[in-house]
Short mmCIF file of C-alpha atoms in Angstrom, two decimals:
data_model
loop_
_atom_site.label_atom_id
_atom_site.label_comp_id
_atom_site.label_asym_id
_atom_site.label_seq_id
_atom_site.Cartn_x
_atom_site.Cartn_y
_atom_site.Cartn_z
CA MET A 2 42.55 -22.71 18.54
CA THR A 3 40.38 -22.53 15.48
CA GLY A 4 37.99 -24.83 13.73
CA THR A 5 34.57 -24.99 12.06
CA ALA A 6 31.31 -24.51 13.92
CA THR A 7 27.57 -24.49 13.03
CA VAL A 8 25.39 -22.34 15.24
CA VAL A 9 21.84 -23.34 15.42
CA GLY A 10 19.68 -20.46 16.35
CA ALA A 11 19.96 -16.74 15.52
CA GLY A 12 18.70 -15.13 18.62
CA ILE A 13 20.83 -13.02 21.08
CA GLY A 14 22.93 -16.17 22.29
CA GLY A 15 23.28 -17.71 18.88
CA LEU A 16 24.64 -14.34 17.20
CA ALA A 17 26.72 -13.39 20.17
CA THR A 18 28.39 -16.88 19.88
CA ALA A 19 28.94 -16.62 16.18
CA ILE A 20 30.57 -13.44 16.83
CA GLY A 21 32.97 -14.87 19.46
CA LEU A 22 33.93 -17.70 17.32
CA ARG A 23 34.58 -15.70 14.44
CA ARG A 24 36.74 -13.16 16.38
CA ALA A 25 38.77 -16.23 17.47
CA GLY A 26 39.37 -17.24 13.88
CA TRP A 27 36.74 -20.06 13.53
CA THR A 28 34.89 -20.65 10.37
CA VAL A 29 31.13 -20.30 11.54
CA THR A 30 27.67 -20.91 9.89
CA VAL A 31 24.43 -19.61 11.56
CA LEU A 32 21.25 -21.52 11.00
CA GLU A 33 17.82 -20.07 11.89
CA ARG A 34 14.60 -21.76 11.49
CA ARG A 35 12.53 -18.70 11.01
CA ALA A 36 12.19 -17.05 7.85
CA GLU A 37 12.97 -13.77 9.58
CA LEU A 38 14.73 -12.92 12.71
CA GLU A 39 12.51 -12.58 15.73
CA ARG A 40 12.66 -8.75 16.13
CA HIS A 41 9.51 -8.34 17.97
CA GLY A 42 9.27 -8.12 21.87
CA GLY A 43 10.01 -5.59 24.49
CA ALA A 44 13.19 -4.32 26.16
CA PHE A 45 16.01 -6.30 27.49
CA GLY A 46 17.81 -5.18 30.88
CA ILE A 47 21.46 -5.55 30.29
CA HIS A 48 23.34 -5.92 33.59
CA PRO A 49 26.95 -4.55 33.75
CA THR A 50 28.46 -8.00 33.79
CA ALA A 51 26.85 -8.71 30.59
CA GLN A 52 27.89 -5.30 29.07
CA SER A 53 31.42 -6.21 29.90
CA ALA A 54 30.91 -9.46 28.00
CA LEU A 55 29.53 -7.48 24.98
CA ASP A 56 32.66 -5.21 25.21
CA ARG A 57 34.82 -8.38 24.95
CA LEU A 58 32.91 -9.44 22.00
CA GLY A 59 33.17 -6.10 20.34
CA VAL A 60 29.58 -5.06 20.62
CA GLY A 61 29.57 -2.80 23.59
CA ASP A 62 29.62 0.48 21.86
CA ALA A 63 26.79 -0.49 19.55
CA LEU A 64 24.78 -1.38 22.70
CA ARG A 65 25.46 1.97 24.31
CA ASP A 66 24.44 3.89 21.11
CA HIS A 67 20.86 2.63 21.62
CA ALA A 68 20.38 1.94 25.30
CA VAL A 69 19.14 4.01 28.17
CA PRO A 70 20.09 3.77 31.60
CA TYR A 71 17.96 2.45 34.21
CA ARG A 72 18.29 4.17 37.46
CA ASP A 73 15.13 4.85 39.49
CA ALA A 74 12.58 2.22 39.97
CA HIS A 75 10.21 0.99 42.76
CA ILE A 76 8.06 -1.86 43.75
CA ARG A 77 4.48 -0.63 44.45
CA THR A 78 1.11 -1.81 45.67
CA PRO A 79 -1.77 -1.52 43.26
CA ASP A 80 -2.68 1.87 45.02
CA GLY A 81 0.70 3.19 44.07
CA THR A 82 2.49 2.85 47.52
CA SER A 83 5.99 2.32 47.27
CA ILE A 84 7.33 -0.56 49.32
CA ALA A 85 10.88 -0.94 48.23
CA ARG A 86 13.25 0.37 45.64
CA LEU A 87 14.80 -1.94 42.90
CA PRO A 88 18.63 -2.05 43.67
CA LEU A 89 19.75 -0.25 40.50
CA GLU A 90 21.85 2.44 42.58
CA ARG A 91 23.75 -0.50 44.25
CA ILE A 92 24.43 -2.21 40.84
CA GLU A 93 25.84 1.01 39.39
CA ARG A 94 27.81 1.81 42.44
CA LYS A 95 29.49 -1.60 42.56
CA ALA A 96 29.90 -1.85 38.69
CA GLY A 97 30.74 1.68 38.02
CA ARG A 98 28.12 1.71 35.23
CA PRO A 99 24.39 1.47 35.24
CA GLU A 100 22.05 -1.20 34.21
CA LEU A 101 20.91 -0.56 30.46
CA LEU A 102 17.64 -1.13 28.67
CA ILE A 103 17.65 -1.63 25.12
CA PRO A 104 14.79 -2.74 22.79
CA ARG A 105 15.07 -6.36 21.44
CA PHE A 106 15.26 -5.36 17.89
CA ARG A 107 18.10 -2.73 18.59
CA LEU A 108 20.25 -5.39 20.33
CA LEU A 109 19.61 -7.91 17.55
CA ASP A 110 20.40 -5.56 14.87
CA ALA A 111 23.67 -4.58 16.59
CA LEU A 112 24.82 -8.40 16.73
CA VAL A 113 23.76 -8.91 13.04
CA ALA A 114 25.72 -5.63 12.00
CA ALA A 115 28.87 -7.06 13.93
CA LEU A 116 28.64 -10.34 12.26
CA ASP A 117 28.26 -8.73 8.96
CA THR A 118 31.64 -6.83 9.38
CA PHE A 119 33.45 -10.28 8.89
CA GLY A 120 31.71 -10.77 5.64
CA ASP A 121 32.08 -14.51 5.56
CA VAL A 122 29.62 -15.84 8.13
CA PRO A 123 26.53 -17.18 6.35
CA LEU A 124 23.27 -16.41 8.31
CA LYS A 125 20.82 -18.98 6.65
CA LEU A 126 17.07 -18.29 7.55
CA GLY A 127 14.46 -20.71 7.01
CA GLU A 128 16.72 -23.51 8.00
CA ARG A 129 15.04 -26.03 10.32
CA VAL A 130 17.46 -28.54 11.79
CA THR A 131 15.94 -31.99 12.34
CA ASP A 132 18.96 -34.14 12.09
CA VAL A 133 21.64 -33.04 14.42
CA ASP A 134 24.19 -35.62 13.32
CA ALA A 135 23.81 -34.58 9.85
CA THR A 136 24.24 -30.87 10.88
CA ALA A 137 27.26 -31.78 12.90
CA ALA A 138 28.89 -33.87 9.98
CA GLY A 139 32.31 -32.32 9.00
CA GLN A 140 32.14 -29.74 11.64
CA ASP A 141 34.42 -29.53 14.85
CA LEU A 142 31.46 -28.06 17.05
CA VAL A 143 27.69 -27.49 16.88
CA ILE A 144 26.24 -24.74 19.19
CA GLY A 145 22.68 -25.22 20.26
CA ALA A 146 21.21 -21.84 20.78
CA ASP A 147 17.89 -22.71 19.39
CA GLY A 148 15.59 -21.87 22.50
CA ILE A 149 13.67 -23.70 24.99
CA ARG A 150 12.29 -26.32 22.55
CA SER A 151 15.93 -26.94 21.25
CA ALA A 152 16.36 -29.55 18.68
CA VAL A 153 20.01 -29.73 19.51
CA ARG A 154 19.37 -30.47 23.30
CA THR A 155 16.84 -32.98 22.55
CA ALA A 156 18.97 -35.09 20.17
CA ARG A 157 21.98 -35.10 22.44
CA PHE A 158 20.32 -35.14 25.92
CA GLY A 159 16.88 -36.70 25.17
CA ASP A 160 13.30 -35.15 26.34
CA ARG A 161 13.75 -35.48 30.07
CA SER A 162 14.28 -31.76 30.28
CA GLY A 163 11.94 -29.65 28.41
CA PRO A 164 9.58 -26.88 28.56
CA ARG A 165 7.26 -26.58 31.64
CA GLY A 166 4.47 -24.29 32.30
CA ILE A 167 3.93 -22.43 35.52
CA GLY A 168 0.44 -21.51 35.25
CA THR A 169 0.72 -17.97 34.36
CA VAL A 170 0.13 -15.87 31.24
CA ALA A 171 2.43 -12.96 30.30
CA TRP A 172 1.72 -10.06 28.16
CA ILE A 173 4.26 -7.48 26.85
CA GLY A 174 3.95 -4.25 24.84
CA THR A 175 5.32 -0.68 24.18
CA ALA A 176 3.25 2.51 25.03
CA ASP A 177 3.87 5.71 23.02
CA PHE A 178 4.39 7.84 26.01
CA GLU A 179 7.00 8.08 28.90
CA SER A 180 5.72 6.61 32.22
CA PRO A 181 5.75 9.00 35.17
CA VAL A 182 7.10 6.16 37.25
CA TYR A 183 9.07 2.89 36.60
CA GLY A 184 9.44 -0.51 38.39
CA GLU A 185 6.83 -3.06 39.21
CA THR A 186 3.48 -3.22 40.95
CA TRP A 187 2.70 -6.32 42.81
CA GLY A 188 -0.81 -7.30 43.46
CA SER A 189 -2.61 -10.57 44.51
CA GLY A 190 -1.57 -13.22 42.11
CA ARG A 191 -0.45 -10.77 39.37
CA PHE A 192 1.89 -7.96 38.78
CA PHE A 193 2.56 -5.21 36.16
CA GLY A 194 6.03 -3.75 35.21
CA MET A 195 7.16 -0.60 33.33
CA THR A 196 10.61 0.38 32.16
CA PRO A 197 12.12 3.04 29.95
CA VAL A 198 13.16 1.82 26.51
CA GLU A 199 13.40 4.71 24.08
CA PRO A 200 12.59 8.42 24.39
CA GLY A 201 9.02 8.95 24.35
CA ARG A 202 8.01 5.30 24.90
CA THR A 203 7.64 2.79 27.76
CA ASN A 204 8.10 -0.84 27.83
CA TRP A 205 5.49 -2.70 29.83
CA TYR A 206 4.71 -6.18 30.88
CA ALA A 207 2.00 -7.91 32.94
CA THR A 208 1.33 -11.28 34.34
CA VAL A 209 -1.91 -12.95 35.44
CA PRO A 210 -2.92 -16.57 36.24
CA GLU A 211 -5.23 -16.46 33.17
CA ALA A 212 -6.24 -13.63 30.63
CA THR A 213 -6.90 -14.80 27.08
CA THR A 214 -8.21 -11.50 25.77
CA ALA A 215 -7.24 -7.84 25.92
CA GLU A 216 -10.64 -7.10 27.89
CA GLU A 217 -9.73 -9.68 30.51
CA LEU A 218 -6.18 -8.23 30.92
CA ARG A 219 -7.66 -4.57 31.28
CA ALA A 220 -10.06 -5.93 33.75
CA ALA A 221 -7.30 -7.60 35.74
CA PHE A 222 -5.63 -4.24 36.40
CA ALA A 223 -8.65 -1.93 36.53
CA GLY A 224 -8.31 0.53 39.49
CA TRP A 225 -4.53 0.22 39.60
CA HIS A 226 -2.37 3.23 39.91
CA ASP A 227 -1.73 5.51 36.94
CA PRO A 228 -0.41 4.94 34.49
CA VAL A 229 -1.29 1.23 34.39
CA PRO A 230 -4.82 1.22 33.11
CA ARG A 231 -3.92 4.07 30.86
CA ILE A 232 -1.15 2.16 29.37
CA LEU A 233 -3.64 -0.74 28.60
CA ASP A 234 -6.31 1.59 27.37
CA THR A 235 -4.25 3.72 24.97
CA THR A 236 -2.18 0.92 23.33
CA ASP A 237 -3.48 -1.30 20.51
CA PRO A 238 -3.92 -4.92 21.79
CA ALA A 239 -2.96 -5.95 18.08
CA THR A 240 0.62 -4.97 19.17
CA TRP A 241 0.65 -6.85 22.42
CA ILE A 242 2.38 -10.23 22.78
CA ARG A 243 0.92 -12.90 24.80
CA TYR A 244 2.77 -16.04 25.86
CA ASP A 245 2.55 -18.88 28.48
CA MET A 246 5.36 -18.50 30.93
CA LEU A 247 7.62 -21.41 30.73
CA HIS A 248 11.08 -22.64 32.07
CA LEU A 249 13.23 -25.68 31.42
CA TYR A 250 12.70 -28.26 33.88
CA PRO A 251 14.49 -30.25 35.28
CA ALA A 252 17.82 -28.59 35.14
CA LEU A 253 20.37 -30.33 32.75
CA PRO A 254 23.20 -32.21 34.12
CA SER A 255 25.57 -30.53 31.78
CA PHE A 256 25.60 -27.82 28.92
CA VAL A 257 27.81 -30.01 26.65
CA ALA A 258 27.60 -33.34 25.18
CA ALA A 259 28.65 -35.37 22.13
CA GLY A 260 27.43 -38.47 20.09
CA THR A 261 24.09 -39.60 19.17
CA ARG A 262 23.37 -41.28 22.49
CA PRO A 263 21.67 -38.60 24.91
CA GLY A 264 24.14 -37.49 27.53
CA SER A 265 27.01 -39.17 26.12
CA PRO A 266 30.30 -37.64 27.18
CA VAL A 267 32.32 -35.07 25.38
CA PRO A 268 34.83 -37.02 22.85
CA THR A 269 38.41 -36.65 22.72
CA GLY A 270 38.90 -38.46 19.39
CA ALA A 271 37.02 -39.24 16.43
CA GLY A 272 33.27 -39.30 16.18
CA PRO A 273 30.27 -36.85 15.93
CA ALA A 274 31.06 -33.27 16.63
CA PRO A 275 30.47 -32.23 20.20
CA VAL A 276 27.65 -29.83 20.95
CA ALA A 277 27.41 -26.97 23.43
CA LEU A 278 24.09 -25.22 24.57
CA VAL A 279 23.71 -21.58 25.24
CA GLY A 280 20.91 -19.39 26.21
CA ASP A 281 17.45 -20.69 26.58
CA ALA A 282 18.38 -24.04 25.07
CA ALA A 283 20.52 -24.72 28.13
CA HIS A 284 18.71 -22.72 30.99
CA ALA A 285 15.19 -21.21 29.76
CA MET A 286 13.87 -19.31 32.79
CA THR A 287 10.99 -17.16 33.79
CA PRO A 288 11.49 -13.49 32.98
CA ASN A 289 11.23 -12.33 36.77
CA LEU A 290 14.94 -11.39 37.28
CA GLY A 291 15.15 -10.05 33.71
CA GLN A 292 18.23 -12.13 33.19
CA GLY A 293 17.33 -14.14 30.05
CA ALA A 294 19.45 -12.19 27.65
CA CYS A 295 22.22 -11.48 30.13
CA THR A 296 22.78 -15.16 30.87
CA ALA A 297 22.81 -15.96 27.07
CA ILE A 298 25.46 -13.27 26.54
CA LEU A 299 27.57 -14.55 29.21
CA ASP A 300 27.12 -18.11 27.95
CA ALA A 301 28.36 -17.02 24.47
CA GLU A 302 31.40 -15.11 25.73
CA ALA A 303 32.43 -17.75 28.19
CA LEU A 304 32.21 -20.39 25.57
CA THR A 305 34.02 -18.66 22.88
CA ARG A 306 36.65 -17.36 25.23
CA ALA A 307 37.32 -21.01 26.49
CA LEU A 308 37.59 -22.18 22.83
CA ALA A 309 39.75 -19.17 21.77
CA THR A 310 42.55 -20.16 24.28
CA ALA A 311 42.17 -24.11 23.85
CA PRO A 312 44.95 -26.14 22.42
CA PRO A 313 44.28 -27.38 18.85
CA GLY A 314 42.56 -30.66 18.08
CA PRO A 315 39.50 -32.60 19.56
CA ALA A 316 41.14 -32.81 23.06
CA GLY A 317 41.48 -29.13 23.23
CA ILE A 318 37.80 -28.63 22.20
CA ALA A 319 36.80 -31.20 24.86
CA GLY A 320 38.78 -29.32 27.49
CA ALA A 321 37.22 -25.91 26.49
CA LEU A 322 33.70 -27.37 26.61
CA ARG A 323 34.45 -28.91 30.18
CA ALA A 324 35.80 -25.45 31.17
CA TYR A 325 32.70 -23.58 29.76
CA ASP A 326 30.26 -25.97 31.69
CA ALA A 327 32.23 -25.53 34.78
CA GLU A 328 32.03 -21.65 34.62
CA ARG A 329 28.40 -21.05 33.37
CA ARG A 330 26.24 -24.16 34.30
CA ARG A 331 25.82 -23.70 38.07
CA SER A 332 25.81 -19.88 37.78
CA ALA A 333 23.00 -19.89 35.21
CA GLN A 334 20.94 -22.55 36.80
CA ARG A 335 21.02 -20.66 40.08
CA THR A 336 19.62 -17.61 38.29
CA ALA A 337 17.08 -19.69 36.74
CA PHE A 338 16.11 -21.06 40.11
CA GLY A 339 16.11 -17.51 41.74
CA SER A 340 13.90 -16.08 38.93
CA ARG A 341 11.32 -19.06 39.44
CA THR A 342 11.34 -18.57 43.17
CA LEU A 343 10.80 -14.78 42.85
CA HIS A 344 7.97 -15.38 40.57
CA ARG A 345 6.29 -17.48 43.33
CA PHE A 346 6.92 -14.51 45.88
CA MET A 347 5.77 -11.85 43.47
CA SER A 348 2.57 -13.92 42.51
CA THR A 349 1.58 -14.96 45.99
CA GLU A 350 -1.93 -14.07 47.17
CA ARG A 351 -0.47 -13.54 50.84
CA THR A 352 0.16 -9.97 49.90
CA ARG A 353 0.43 -8.41 53.38
CA LEU A 354 3.08 -10.91 54.52
CA ARG A 355 4.92 -10.33 51.20
CA ASN A 356 4.72 -6.35 51.27
CA ALA A 357 5.80 -6.34 54.98
CA ALA A 358 9.05 -8.46 54.07
CA MET A 359 9.74 -6.10 51.11
CA ARG A 360 9.50 -2.91 53.50
CA LEU A 361 12.46 -4.49 55.47
CA LEU A 362 14.77 -4.52 52.53
CA PRO A 363 17.47 -1.72 52.43
CA GLY A 364 16.53 1.45 50.54
#
């Protein structure tokens, strides 16, 4: 079927959803509260399942033009001892393609370029949505892709689910040299990760219970194996990004809703346009599994696929939204729970027990 939709949020999930809807023949408008797209940040790991979803959205080739494969990475102790390998070889063997790493801005640019090819999808920057009912007026569907502090989610589900801190500070940045090793180093209550991102550059990320300055972050990883201190010493702290790690809690009972009453069911007749949530608006998670971008892409593709094959009319939209929720909610929420559980495991101070457990994993 076709219809009219407004996508609130122009991140990875919002842009991918807009592309999928427009490919299905929908009339689409994208609203973004920022005056500019959020191009800063590190690298995204794109799992083969998300790569396949991007292929179905017509963006797979653009991804591969700028991505690098991720094939060899280890989990190490602070002295550099390898205790496990990341399962990258198994992923590639099973899927027939490797995990890919791409800078955030490259993926964002690829999605914007794909949207631009249609020539008729307005991308309105500096448009903050405060009245979801007004945004929904005259539309067949509203997509909430507006992040962990989603105005669309709050309007339709209330504020029971919202951002929750986990007591950890994260930092990300890019070093202008290629690391001799990749993967993650797990210490007591903190960890440091390094991945390839582009030739001659290394994406890095670090988490600590608390570190408010560059000096404190450097001190937290002093004495760790090369190139961890070197990365922190030779990169400009002005380019680092610091944020408190958050996740969406408690999990939502549904990714779709309608009406002005929080949690009201998807309508099958007249009334306010229904909404569907994608990405962080639906299931924001800690970054430990590196699946935030992937789940947003999978959400977008599943939602737009369901809508493309639905019969026309409100009942068709309602059925498509139920199908989307059934396909994606439990899967995405399991991933979010797994990521939060992994964070606890990685950040434990009982390092001897943790490291012994990791050594038992298959190579």
